[in-house]
Short mmCIF file of C-alpha atoms in Angstrom, two decimals:
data_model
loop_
_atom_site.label_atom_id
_atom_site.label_comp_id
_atom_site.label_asym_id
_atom_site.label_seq_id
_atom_site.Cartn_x
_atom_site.Cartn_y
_atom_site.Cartn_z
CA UNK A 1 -66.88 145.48 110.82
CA UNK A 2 -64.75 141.84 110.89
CA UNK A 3 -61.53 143.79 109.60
CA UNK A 4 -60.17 145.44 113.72
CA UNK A 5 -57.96 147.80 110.90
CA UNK A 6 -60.85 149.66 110.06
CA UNK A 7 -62.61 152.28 112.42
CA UNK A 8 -66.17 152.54 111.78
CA UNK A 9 -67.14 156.21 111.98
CA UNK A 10 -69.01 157.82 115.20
CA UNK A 11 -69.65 160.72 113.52
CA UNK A 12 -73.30 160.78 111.35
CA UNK A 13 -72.22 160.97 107.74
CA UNK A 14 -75.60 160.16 105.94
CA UNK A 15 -75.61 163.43 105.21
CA UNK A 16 -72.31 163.87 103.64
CA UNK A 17 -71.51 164.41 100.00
CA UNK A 18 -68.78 161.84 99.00
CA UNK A 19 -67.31 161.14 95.88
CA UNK A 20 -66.77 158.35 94.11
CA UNK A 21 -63.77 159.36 93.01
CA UNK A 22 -60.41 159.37 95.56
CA UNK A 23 -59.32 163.32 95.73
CA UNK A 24 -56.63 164.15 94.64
CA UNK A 25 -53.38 163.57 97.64
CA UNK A 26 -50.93 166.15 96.39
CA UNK A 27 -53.41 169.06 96.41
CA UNK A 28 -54.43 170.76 99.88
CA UNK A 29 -57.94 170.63 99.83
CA UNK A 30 -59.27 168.08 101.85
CA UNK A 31 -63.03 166.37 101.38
CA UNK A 32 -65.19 166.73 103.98
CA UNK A 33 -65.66 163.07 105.03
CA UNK A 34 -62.21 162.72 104.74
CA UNK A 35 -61.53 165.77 107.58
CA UNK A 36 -64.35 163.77 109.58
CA UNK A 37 -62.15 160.48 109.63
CA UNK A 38 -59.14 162.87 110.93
CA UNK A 39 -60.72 164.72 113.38
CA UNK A 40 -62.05 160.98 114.93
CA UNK A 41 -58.55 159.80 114.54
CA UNK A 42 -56.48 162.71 116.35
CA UNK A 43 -59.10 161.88 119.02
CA UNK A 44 -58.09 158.22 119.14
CA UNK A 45 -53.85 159.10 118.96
CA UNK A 46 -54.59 161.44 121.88
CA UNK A 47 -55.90 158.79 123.85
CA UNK A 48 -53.99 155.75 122.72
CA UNK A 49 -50.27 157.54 122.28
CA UNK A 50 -49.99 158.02 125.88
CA UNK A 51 -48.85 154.41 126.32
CA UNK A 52 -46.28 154.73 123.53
CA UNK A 53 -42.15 155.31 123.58
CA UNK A 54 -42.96 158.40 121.63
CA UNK A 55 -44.11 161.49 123.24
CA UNK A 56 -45.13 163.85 120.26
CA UNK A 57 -45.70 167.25 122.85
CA UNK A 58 -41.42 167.08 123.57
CA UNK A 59 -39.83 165.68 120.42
CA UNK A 60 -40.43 165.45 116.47
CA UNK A 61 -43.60 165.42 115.52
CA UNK A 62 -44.99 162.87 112.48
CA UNK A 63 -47.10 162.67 109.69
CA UNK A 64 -50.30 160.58 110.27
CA UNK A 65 -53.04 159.86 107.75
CA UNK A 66 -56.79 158.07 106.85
CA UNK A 67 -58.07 156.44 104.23
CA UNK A 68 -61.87 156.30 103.91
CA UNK A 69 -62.59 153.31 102.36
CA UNK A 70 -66.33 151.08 101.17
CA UNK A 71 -65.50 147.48 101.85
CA UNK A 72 -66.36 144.67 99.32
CA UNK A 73 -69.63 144.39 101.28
CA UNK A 74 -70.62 148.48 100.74
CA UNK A 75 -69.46 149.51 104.66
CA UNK A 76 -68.03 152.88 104.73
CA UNK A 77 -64.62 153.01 107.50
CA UNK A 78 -61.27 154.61 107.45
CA UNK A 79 -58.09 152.82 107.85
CA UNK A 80 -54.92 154.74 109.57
CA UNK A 81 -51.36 154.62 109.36
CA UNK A 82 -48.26 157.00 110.01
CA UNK A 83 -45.24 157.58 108.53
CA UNK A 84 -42.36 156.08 108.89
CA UNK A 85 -41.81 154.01 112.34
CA UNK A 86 -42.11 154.48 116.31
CA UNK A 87 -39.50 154.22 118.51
CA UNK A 88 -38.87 151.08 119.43
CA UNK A 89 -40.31 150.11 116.10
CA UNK A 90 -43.30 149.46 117.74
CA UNK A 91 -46.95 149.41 115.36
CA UNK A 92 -49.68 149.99 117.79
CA UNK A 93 -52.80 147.78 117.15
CA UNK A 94 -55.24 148.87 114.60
CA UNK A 95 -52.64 150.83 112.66
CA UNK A 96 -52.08 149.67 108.54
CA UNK A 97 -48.52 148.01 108.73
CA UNK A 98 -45.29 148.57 106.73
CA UNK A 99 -45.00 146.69 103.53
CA UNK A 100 -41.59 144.73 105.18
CA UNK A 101 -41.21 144.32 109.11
CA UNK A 102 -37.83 145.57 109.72
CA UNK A 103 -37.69 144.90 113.50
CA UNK A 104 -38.22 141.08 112.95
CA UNK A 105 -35.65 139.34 114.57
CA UNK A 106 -32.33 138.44 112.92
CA UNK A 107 -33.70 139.94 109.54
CA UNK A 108 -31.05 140.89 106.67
CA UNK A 109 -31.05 144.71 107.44
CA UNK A 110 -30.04 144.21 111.53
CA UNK A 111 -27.09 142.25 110.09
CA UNK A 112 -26.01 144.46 107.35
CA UNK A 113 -26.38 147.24 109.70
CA UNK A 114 -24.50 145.65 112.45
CA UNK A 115 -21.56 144.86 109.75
CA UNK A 116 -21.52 148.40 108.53
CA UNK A 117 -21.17 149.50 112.20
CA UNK A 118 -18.19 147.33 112.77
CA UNK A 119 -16.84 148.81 109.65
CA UNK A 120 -16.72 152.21 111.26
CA UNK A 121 -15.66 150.63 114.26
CA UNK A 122 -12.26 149.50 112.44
CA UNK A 123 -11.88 152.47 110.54
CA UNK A 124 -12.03 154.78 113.77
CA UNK A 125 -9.05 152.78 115.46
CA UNK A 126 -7.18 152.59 111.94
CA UNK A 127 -7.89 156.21 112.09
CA UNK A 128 -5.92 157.28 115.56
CA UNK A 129 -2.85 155.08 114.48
CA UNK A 130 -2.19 157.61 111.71
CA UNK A 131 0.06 155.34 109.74
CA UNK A 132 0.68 154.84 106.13
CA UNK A 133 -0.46 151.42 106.22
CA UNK A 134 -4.20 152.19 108.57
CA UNK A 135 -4.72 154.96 105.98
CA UNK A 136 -4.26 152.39 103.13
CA UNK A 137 -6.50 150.39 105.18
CA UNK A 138 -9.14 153.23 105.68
CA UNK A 139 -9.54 153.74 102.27
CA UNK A 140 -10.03 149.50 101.71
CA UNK A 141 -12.51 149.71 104.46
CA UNK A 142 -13.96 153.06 103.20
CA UNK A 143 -15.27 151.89 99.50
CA UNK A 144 -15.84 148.36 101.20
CA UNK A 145 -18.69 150.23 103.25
CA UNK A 146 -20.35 152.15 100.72
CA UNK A 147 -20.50 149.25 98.78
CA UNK A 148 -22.44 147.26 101.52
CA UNK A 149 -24.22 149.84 102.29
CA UNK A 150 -25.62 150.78 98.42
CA UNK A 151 -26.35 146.75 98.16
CA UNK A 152 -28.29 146.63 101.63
CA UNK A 153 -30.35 149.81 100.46
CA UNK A 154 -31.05 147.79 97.34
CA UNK A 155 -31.84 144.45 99.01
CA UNK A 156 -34.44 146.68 101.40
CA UNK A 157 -36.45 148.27 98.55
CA UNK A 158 -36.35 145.00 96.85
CA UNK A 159 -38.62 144.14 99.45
CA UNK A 160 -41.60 146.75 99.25
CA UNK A 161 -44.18 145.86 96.21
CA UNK A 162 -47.44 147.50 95.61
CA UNK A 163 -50.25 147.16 94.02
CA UNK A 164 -52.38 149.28 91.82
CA UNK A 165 -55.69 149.70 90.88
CA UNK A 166 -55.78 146.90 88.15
CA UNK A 167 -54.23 144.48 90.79
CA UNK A 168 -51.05 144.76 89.69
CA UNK A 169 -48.34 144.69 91.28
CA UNK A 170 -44.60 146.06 91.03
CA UNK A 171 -41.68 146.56 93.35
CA UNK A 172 -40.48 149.74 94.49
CA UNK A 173 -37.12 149.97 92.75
CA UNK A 174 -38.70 149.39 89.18
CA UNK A 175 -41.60 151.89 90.22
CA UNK A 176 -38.72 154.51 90.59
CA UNK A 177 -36.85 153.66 87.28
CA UNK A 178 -40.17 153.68 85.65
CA UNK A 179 -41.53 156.95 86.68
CA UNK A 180 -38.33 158.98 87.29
CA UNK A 181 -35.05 157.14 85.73
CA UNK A 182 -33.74 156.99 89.28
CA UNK A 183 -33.06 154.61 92.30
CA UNK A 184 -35.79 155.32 95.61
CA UNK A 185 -35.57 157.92 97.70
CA UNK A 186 -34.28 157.13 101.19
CA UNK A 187 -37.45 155.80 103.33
CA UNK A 188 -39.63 155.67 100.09
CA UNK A 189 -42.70 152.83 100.77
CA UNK A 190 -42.38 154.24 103.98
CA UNK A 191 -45.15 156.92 104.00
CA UNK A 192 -48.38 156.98 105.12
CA UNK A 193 -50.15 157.55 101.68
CA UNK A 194 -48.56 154.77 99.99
CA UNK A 195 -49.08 151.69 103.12
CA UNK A 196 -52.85 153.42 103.22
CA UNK A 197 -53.56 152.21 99.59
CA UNK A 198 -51.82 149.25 99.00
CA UNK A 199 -53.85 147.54 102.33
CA UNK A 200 -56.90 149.39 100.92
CA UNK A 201 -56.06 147.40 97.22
CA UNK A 202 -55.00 144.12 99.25
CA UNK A 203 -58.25 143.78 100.65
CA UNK A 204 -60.27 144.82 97.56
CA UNK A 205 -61.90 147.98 99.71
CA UNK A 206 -62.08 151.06 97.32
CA UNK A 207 -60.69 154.58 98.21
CA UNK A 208 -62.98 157.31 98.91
CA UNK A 209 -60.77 159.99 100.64
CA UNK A 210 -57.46 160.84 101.77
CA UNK A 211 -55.79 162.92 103.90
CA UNK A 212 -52.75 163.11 105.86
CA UNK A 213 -51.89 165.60 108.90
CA UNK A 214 -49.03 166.20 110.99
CA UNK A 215 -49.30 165.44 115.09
CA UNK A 216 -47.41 166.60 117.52
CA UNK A 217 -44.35 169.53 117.99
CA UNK A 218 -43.57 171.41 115.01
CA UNK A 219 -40.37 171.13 112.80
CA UNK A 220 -37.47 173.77 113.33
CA UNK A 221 -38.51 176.00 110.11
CA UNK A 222 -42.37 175.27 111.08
CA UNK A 223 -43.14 174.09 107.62
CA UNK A 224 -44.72 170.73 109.58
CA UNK A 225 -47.28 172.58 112.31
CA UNK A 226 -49.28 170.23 114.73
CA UNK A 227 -52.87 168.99 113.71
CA UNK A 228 -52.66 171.24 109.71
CA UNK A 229 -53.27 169.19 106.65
CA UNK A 230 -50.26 168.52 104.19
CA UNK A 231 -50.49 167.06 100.79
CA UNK A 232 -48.30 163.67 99.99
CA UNK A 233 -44.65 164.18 99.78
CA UNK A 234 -43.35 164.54 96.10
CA UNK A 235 -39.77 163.15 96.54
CA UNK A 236 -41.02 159.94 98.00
CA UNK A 237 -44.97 159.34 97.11
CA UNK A 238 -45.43 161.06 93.66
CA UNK A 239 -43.63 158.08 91.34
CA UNK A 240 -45.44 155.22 94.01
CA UNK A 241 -49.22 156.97 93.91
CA UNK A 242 -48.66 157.84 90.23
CA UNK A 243 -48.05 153.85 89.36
CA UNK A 244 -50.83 152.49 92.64
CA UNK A 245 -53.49 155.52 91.07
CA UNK A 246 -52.70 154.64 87.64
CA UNK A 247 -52.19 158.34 87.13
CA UNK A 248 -49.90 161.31 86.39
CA UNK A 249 -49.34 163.55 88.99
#
């Protein structure tokens, strides 16, 4: 295949039933072809993650998932992506990208983040003088940060726009007021689900199968267990896979 994003399959799957329709990815049963694509995949992170900043066995696992896709010319792949970011921000080659780049250099979030910090910065040494004036000043400095803050949030999911099956294609924030009255979630656009489909709809490959599956040590309450299957998060994914699937969930 021309596209390096998309792993062609090792496993024989001439055999396997699979549908033309994409399943379902906030229900837990996962199609068969789609479990295939995983299986090849944890075999490839196993291999490849040992040259990352992350070490998944010691900290925080994450959420991983595939996409089988047909290309425009009838080949049958899977793409794969993760959620969220590496340390270091790093995207390891052959992974689906984020919708925006945040570690590019000198971007709008590194400086609003580096002004907030100076913020706190201020309002710590205000803090230890303990004077009716500093805590005058704190409170300036206070609502001044929120405010930056709430427009930089804005100003980032401003930035994430995704496409749907009819080609169409809408940002993030109106996605949200559309489908639930409300502003993003934190990290929304973020997930692996969401990136999956929108490169899958970018270069006009159709979905087959989805699934996503968590790698590495287990969260504290060990609702997130290494290498088990977890439908797409409802918080963050239901509103942006309801508008990309053109469906209710």
């Amino acid at each position: 295949m021309d596209n390096p994003l998309i792993f062609g399959f090792k496993t024989a799957i001439s055999t396997i039933n699979i549908s033309k329709q994409l399943n379902n990815p906030f229900k837990t049963d996962i199609p068969e072809i789609a479990a295939i694509a995983a299986q090849e995949f944890q075999h490839f992170i196993a291999q490849e993650s040992q040259s990352w900043e992350d070490n998944f066995l010691t900290k925080k696992g994450k959420m991983f998932g595939v996409l089988v896709v047909k290309t425009a010319e009838g080949s049958l792949g899977y793409l794969s992506t993760f959620s969220g970011k590496l340390d270091g921000g790093q995207y390891p080659a052959r992974f689906v990208p984020a919708l925006f780049d945040i570690t590019q250099e000198d971007n709008f979030l590194d400086i609003g983040m580096t002004e907030l910090s100076k913020i706190g910065e201020k309002i710590a040494k205000l803090t230890i003088e303990n004077t009716a004036q500093s805590k005058a000043e704190i409170l300036a400095l206070k609502d001044k940060r929120k405010n930056k803050s709430t427009n930089l949030q804005n100003q980032l999911f401003d930035q994430y726009h995704f496409l749907n099956l009819s080609g169409e294609k809408k940002s993030l924030i109106s996605i949200f007021e559309e489908y639930t009255k409300r502003k993003p979630a934190g990290g929304a656009g973020e997930c692996a689900a969401p990136k999956l489909l929108n490169y899958a709809f970018e270069n006009k490959m159709k979905p087959l199968a989805i699934a996503e599956f968590w790698w590495g040590k287990s969260t504290i309450y060990k609702d997130k267990v290494h290498g088990e299957f977890y439908p797409a998060c409802e918080d963050k994914c239901k509103p942006i896979l309801s508008y990309m699937l053109e469906s209710n969930f």
